[in-house]
PDB file of C-alpha atoms in Angstrom:
ATOM      1  CA  MET A  26    -107.474 261.113-140.372  1.00  0.00           C
ATOM      2  CA  TYR A  27    -106.567 261.614-145.144  1.00  0.00           C
ATOM      3  CA  ASN A  28    -110.176 261.600-146.621  1.00  0.00           C
ATOM      4  CA  ALA A  29    -110.735 258.265-148.894  1.00  0.00           C
ATOM      5  CA  GLY A  30    -111.251 258.810-152.413  1.00  0.00           C
ATOM      6  CA  PHE A  31    -112.728 257.259-155.509  1.00  0.00           C
ATOM      7  CA  TRP A  32    -110.946 253.265-156.008  1.00  0.00           C
ATOM      8  CA  ILE A  33    -111.322 252.842-152.029  1.00  0.00           C
ATOM      9  CA  ARG A  34    -115.110 253.579-151.861  1.00  0.00           C
ATOM     10  CA  LEU A  35    -116.005 252.291-155.601  1.00  0.00           C
ATOM     11  CA  GLY A  36    -114.464 248.963-153.584  1.00  0.00           C
ATOM     12  CA  ALA A  37    -116.072 249.607-150.780  1.00  0.00           C
ATOM     13  CA  ALA A  38    -119.575 249.678-152.908  1.00  0.00           C
ATOM     14  CA  ILE A  39    -118.203 246.436-155.109  1.00  0.00           C
ATOM     15  CA  LEU A  40    -117.674 244.539-151.662  1.00  0.00           C
ATOM     16  CA  ASP A  41    -121.243 245.127-150.199  1.00  0.00           C
ATOM     17  CA  GLY A  42    -123.483 244.744-153.742  1.00  0.00           C
ATOM     18  CA  LEU A  43    -121.164 241.491-153.425  1.00  0.00           C
ATOM     19  CA  ILE A  44    -121.786 239.883-149.528  1.00  0.00           C
ATOM     20  CA  ILE A  45    -125.099 242.368-148.612  1.00  0.00           C
ATOM     21  CA  GLY A  46    -126.433 242.384-152.640  1.00  0.00           C
ATOM     22  CA  LEU A  47    -126.330 239.963-154.615  1.00  0.00           C
ATOM     23  CA  PRO A  48    -127.402 236.809-151.593  1.00  0.00           C
ATOM     24  CA  LEU A  49    -129.897 239.400-150.792  1.00  0.00           C
ATOM     25  CA  ALA A  50    -131.355 239.194-153.809  1.00  0.00           C
ATOM     26  CA  VAL A  51    -130.861 235.385-154.636  1.00  0.00           C
ATOM     27  CA  ILE A  52    -133.212 234.616-151.234  1.00  0.00           C
ATOM     28  CA  ALA A  53    -135.990 237.038-152.390  1.00  0.00           C
ATOM     29  CA  GLY A  54    -135.646 235.360-155.262  1.00  0.00           C
ATOM     30  CA  ALA A  55    -136.281 232.272-154.477  1.00  0.00           C
ATOM     31  CA  LEU A  56    -139.309 233.647-151.551  1.00  0.00           C
ATOM     32  CA  THR A  57    -140.697 235.736-154.241  1.00  0.00           C
ATOM     33  CA  GLY A  58    -140.327 234.008-157.574  1.00  0.00           C
ATOM     34  CA  ASN A  59    -139.293 237.335-158.824  1.00  0.00           C
ATOM     35  CA  PHE A  60    -135.119 237.580-159.732  1.00  0.00           C
ATOM     36  CA  ASP A  61    -136.089 241.059-161.795  1.00  0.00           C
ATOM     37  CA  SER A  62    -132.278 243.177-160.636  1.00  0.00           C
ATOM     38  CA  ASN A  63    -134.686 245.646-159.639  1.00  0.00           C
ATOM     39  CA  ASP A  64    -137.209 244.240-157.004  1.00  0.00           C
ATOM     40  CA  PRO A  65    -138.641 246.494-154.502  1.00  0.00           C
ATOM     41  CA  PHE A  66    -138.254 244.463-151.478  1.00  0.00           C
ATOM     42  CA  VAL A  67    -134.486 244.310-152.738  1.00  0.00           C
ATOM     43  CA  ASN A  68    -133.907 248.213-152.599  1.00  0.00           C
ATOM     44  CA  VAL A  69    -136.279 248.587-149.235  1.00  0.00           C
ATOM     45  CA  LEU A  70    -133.200 245.681-147.769  1.00  0.00           C
ATOM     46  CA  SER A  71    -130.058 247.254-148.731  1.00  0.00           C
ATOM     47  CA  SER A  72    -131.276 250.601-148.080  1.00  0.00           C
ATOM     48  CA  LEU A  73    -132.344 249.245-144.929  1.00  0.00           C
ATOM     49  CA  TYR A  74    -128.416 247.865-144.659  1.00  0.00           C
ATOM     50  CA  SER A  75    -126.712 251.294-146.293  1.00  0.00           C
ATOM     51  CA  ILE A  76    -128.983 253.701-143.367  1.00  0.00           C
ATOM     52  CA  PHE A  77    -128.698 250.866-139.861  1.00  0.00           C
ATOM     53  CA  LEU A  78    -125.390 249.450-139.917  1.00  0.00           C
ATOM     54  CA  PRO A  79    -122.771 252.638-140.039  1.00  0.00           C
ATOM     55  CA  VAL A  80    -125.195 253.829-137.151  1.00  0.00           C
ATOM     56  CA  PHE A  81    -124.515 250.906-135.081  1.00  0.00           C
ATOM     57  CA  TRP A  82    -120.840 249.858-135.920  1.00  0.00           C
ATOM     58  CA  SER A  83    -119.317 253.853-136.104  1.00  0.00           C
ATOM     59  CA  GLY A  84    -119.980 254.123-139.948  1.00  0.00           C
ATOM     60  CA  ARG A  85    -118.728 250.900-140.967  1.00  0.00           C
ATOM     61  CA  THR A  86    -120.204 249.602-143.671  1.00  0.00           C
ATOM     62  CA  ILE A  87    -119.361 245.479-144.201  1.00  0.00           C
ATOM     63  CA  GLY A  88    -117.577 246.897-147.612  1.00  0.00           C
ATOM     64  CA  LYS A  89    -116.208 250.012-145.626  1.00  0.00           C
ATOM     65  CA  ARG A  90    -114.921 247.687-142.675  1.00  0.00           C
ATOM     66  CA  ILE A  91    -112.722 245.353-145.527  1.00  0.00           C
ATOM     67  CA  CYS A  92    -111.951 248.937-146.995  1.00  0.00           C
ATOM     68  CA  GLY A  93    -110.493 250.288-143.520  1.00  0.00           C
ATOM     69  CA  ILE A  94    -112.558 253.199-143.978  1.00  0.00           C
ATOM     70  CA  ARG A  95    -115.453 254.475-142.433  1.00  0.00           C
ATOM     71  CA  ILE A  96    -118.268 257.171-143.144  1.00  0.00           C
ATOM     72  CA  ARG A  97    -117.659 260.615-140.812  1.00  0.00           C
ATOM     73  CA  LYS A  98    -119.886 263.891-139.162  1.00  0.00           C
ATOM     74  CA  TYR A  99    -117.296 266.255-141.445  1.00  0.00           C
ATOM     75  CA  ASP A 100    -117.293 268.452-138.350  1.00  0.00           C
ATOM     76  CA  THR A 101    -117.902 266.788-135.249  1.00  0.00           C
ATOM     77  CA  HIS A 102    -115.755 263.184-136.054  1.00  0.00           C
ATOM     78  CA  GLU A 103    -118.866 261.973-134.755  1.00  0.00           C
ATOM     79  CA  SER A 104    -120.403 258.333-135.975  1.00  0.00           C
ATOM     80  CA  PRO A 105    -122.828 258.910-138.008  1.00  0.00           C
ATOM     81  CA  GLY A 106    -126.601 258.593-136.776  1.00  0.00           C
ATOM     82  CA  ILE A 107    -130.029 257.478-137.859  1.00  0.00           C
ATOM     83  CA  GLY A 108    -130.739 261.427-139.656  1.00  0.00           C
ATOM     84  CA  VAL A 109    -127.147 262.465-141.544  1.00  0.00           C
ATOM     85  CA  MET A 110    -127.711 258.646-142.275  1.00  0.00           C
ATOM     86  CA  LEU A 111    -131.269 258.891-143.287  1.00  0.00           C
ATOM     87  CA  LEU A 112    -129.983 262.142-145.183  1.00  0.00           C
ATOM     88  CA  ARG A 113    -127.227 260.625-146.933  1.00  0.00           C
ATOM     89  CA  VAL A 114    -129.419 257.700-148.172  1.00  0.00           C
ATOM     90  CA  VAL A 115    -132.396 258.774-149.308  1.00  0.00           C
ATOM     91  CA  VAL A 116    -131.989 262.430-149.710  1.00  0.00           C
ATOM     92  CA  ALA A 117    -128.887 261.431-152.204  1.00  0.00           C
ATOM     93  CA  GLY A 118    -130.937 258.727-153.665  1.00  0.00           C
ATOM     94  CA  ILE A 119    -133.595 261.017-154.364  1.00  0.00           C
ATOM     95  CA  VAL A 120    -131.680 264.219-155.763  1.00  0.00           C
ATOM     96  CA  TYR A 121    -129.666 261.086-157.438  1.00  0.00           C
ATOM     97  CA  GLY A 122    -132.988 259.955-159.669  1.00  0.00           C
ATOM     98  CA  ILE A 123    -133.992 263.983-159.409  1.00  0.00           C
ATOM     99  CA  THR A 124    -130.864 264.506-162.083  1.00  0.00           C
ATOM    100  CA  LEU A 125    -131.034 261.062-163.867  1.00  0.00           C
ATOM    101  CA  GLY A 126    -127.637 260.251-162.407  1.00  0.00           C
ATOM    102  CA  ILE A 127    -125.952 262.868-163.660  1.00  0.00           C
ATOM    103  CA  GLY A 128    -125.657 263.905-160.471  1.00  0.00           C
ATOM    104  CA  ILE A 129    -124.036 260.675-159.323  1.00  0.00           C
ATOM    105  CA  ILE A 130    -120.615 261.572-162.158  1.00  0.00           C
ATOM    106  CA  VAL A 131    -120.394 265.033-160.916  1.00  0.00           C
ATOM    107  CA  SER A 132    -120.143 262.922-157.169  1.00  0.00           C
ATOM    108  CA  ILE A 133    -117.675 260.748-159.038  1.00  0.00           C
ATOM    109  CA  ILE A 134    -115.731 263.692-160.502  1.00  0.00           C
ATOM    110  CA  MET A 135    -116.013 265.193-157.013  1.00  0.00           C
ATOM    111  CA  VAL A 136    -114.227 263.094-154.929  1.00  0.00           C
ATOM    112  CA  ALA A 137    -111.556 262.548-157.649  1.00  0.00           C
ATOM    113  CA  VAL A 138    -110.838 265.837-157.686  1.00  0.00           C
ATOM    114  CA  ARG A 139    -111.650 268.119-154.443  1.00  0.00           C
ATOM    115  CA  GLU A 140    -108.928 267.527-151.488  1.00  0.00           C
ATOM    116  CA  ASP A 141    -111.834 266.423-149.178  1.00  0.00           C
ATOM    117  CA  LYS A 142    -112.879 264.753-151.724  1.00  0.00           C
ATOM    118  CA  ARG A 143    -116.669 264.920-150.639  1.00  0.00           C
ATOM    119  CA  ALA A 144    -119.564 264.161-152.736  1.00  0.00           C
ATOM    120  CA  ILE A 145    -123.088 265.351-153.342  1.00  0.00           C
ATOM    121  CA  HIS A 146    -124.441 263.011-150.816  1.00  0.00           C
ATOM    122  CA  ASP A 147    -121.269 263.554-147.903  1.00  0.00           C
ATOM    123  CA  PHE A 148    -122.467 267.403-148.550  1.00  0.00           C
ATOM    124  CA  ILE A 149    -126.240 267.093-148.544  1.00  0.00           C
ATOM    125  CA  ALA A 150    -125.706 264.862-145.135  1.00  0.00           C
ATOM    126  CA  GLY A 151    -122.536 267.068-143.521  1.00  0.00           C
ATOM    127  CA  THR A 152    -120.474 263.926-144.278  1.00  0.00           C
ATOM    128  CA  GLU A 153    -117.012 262.611-144.809  1.00  0.00           C
ATOM    129  CA  VAL A 154    -115.728 258.736-145.787  1.00  0.00           C
ATOM    130  CA  VAL A 155    -112.323 258.685-144.019  1.00  0.00           C
ATOM    131  CA  TRP A 156    -109.017 256.140-143.895  1.00  0.00           C
ATOM    132  CA  ASP A 157    -109.468 254.197-140.269  1.00  0.00           C
TER     133      ASP A 157
END
């Protein structure tokens, strides 16, 4: 299998945002009256989606499935478990926050130029994103 590059990964993330994130934000806004783009309720539900769906759906989110890519463990090529996804989403999110977004820019460059197309969150969690 070949590693998925930046553009297809970005496409999958955009699809996840449109298919899951946007409706979730509208529903949460309608329920709470808070249409703020940084609503904690929406952030928590989006994070849970990013953590749990790949665990139960063989490394795929809806966007990744549409794009034909998936997350897998780098060393064993198995689907990620809950611990791996917690590292990938939560710990990497903390790292990206602490670096004030610089880590995200570094990750984009890594995916663009590295032969294995792995970003910082892939190294933290021991994962890779591959064509399915």
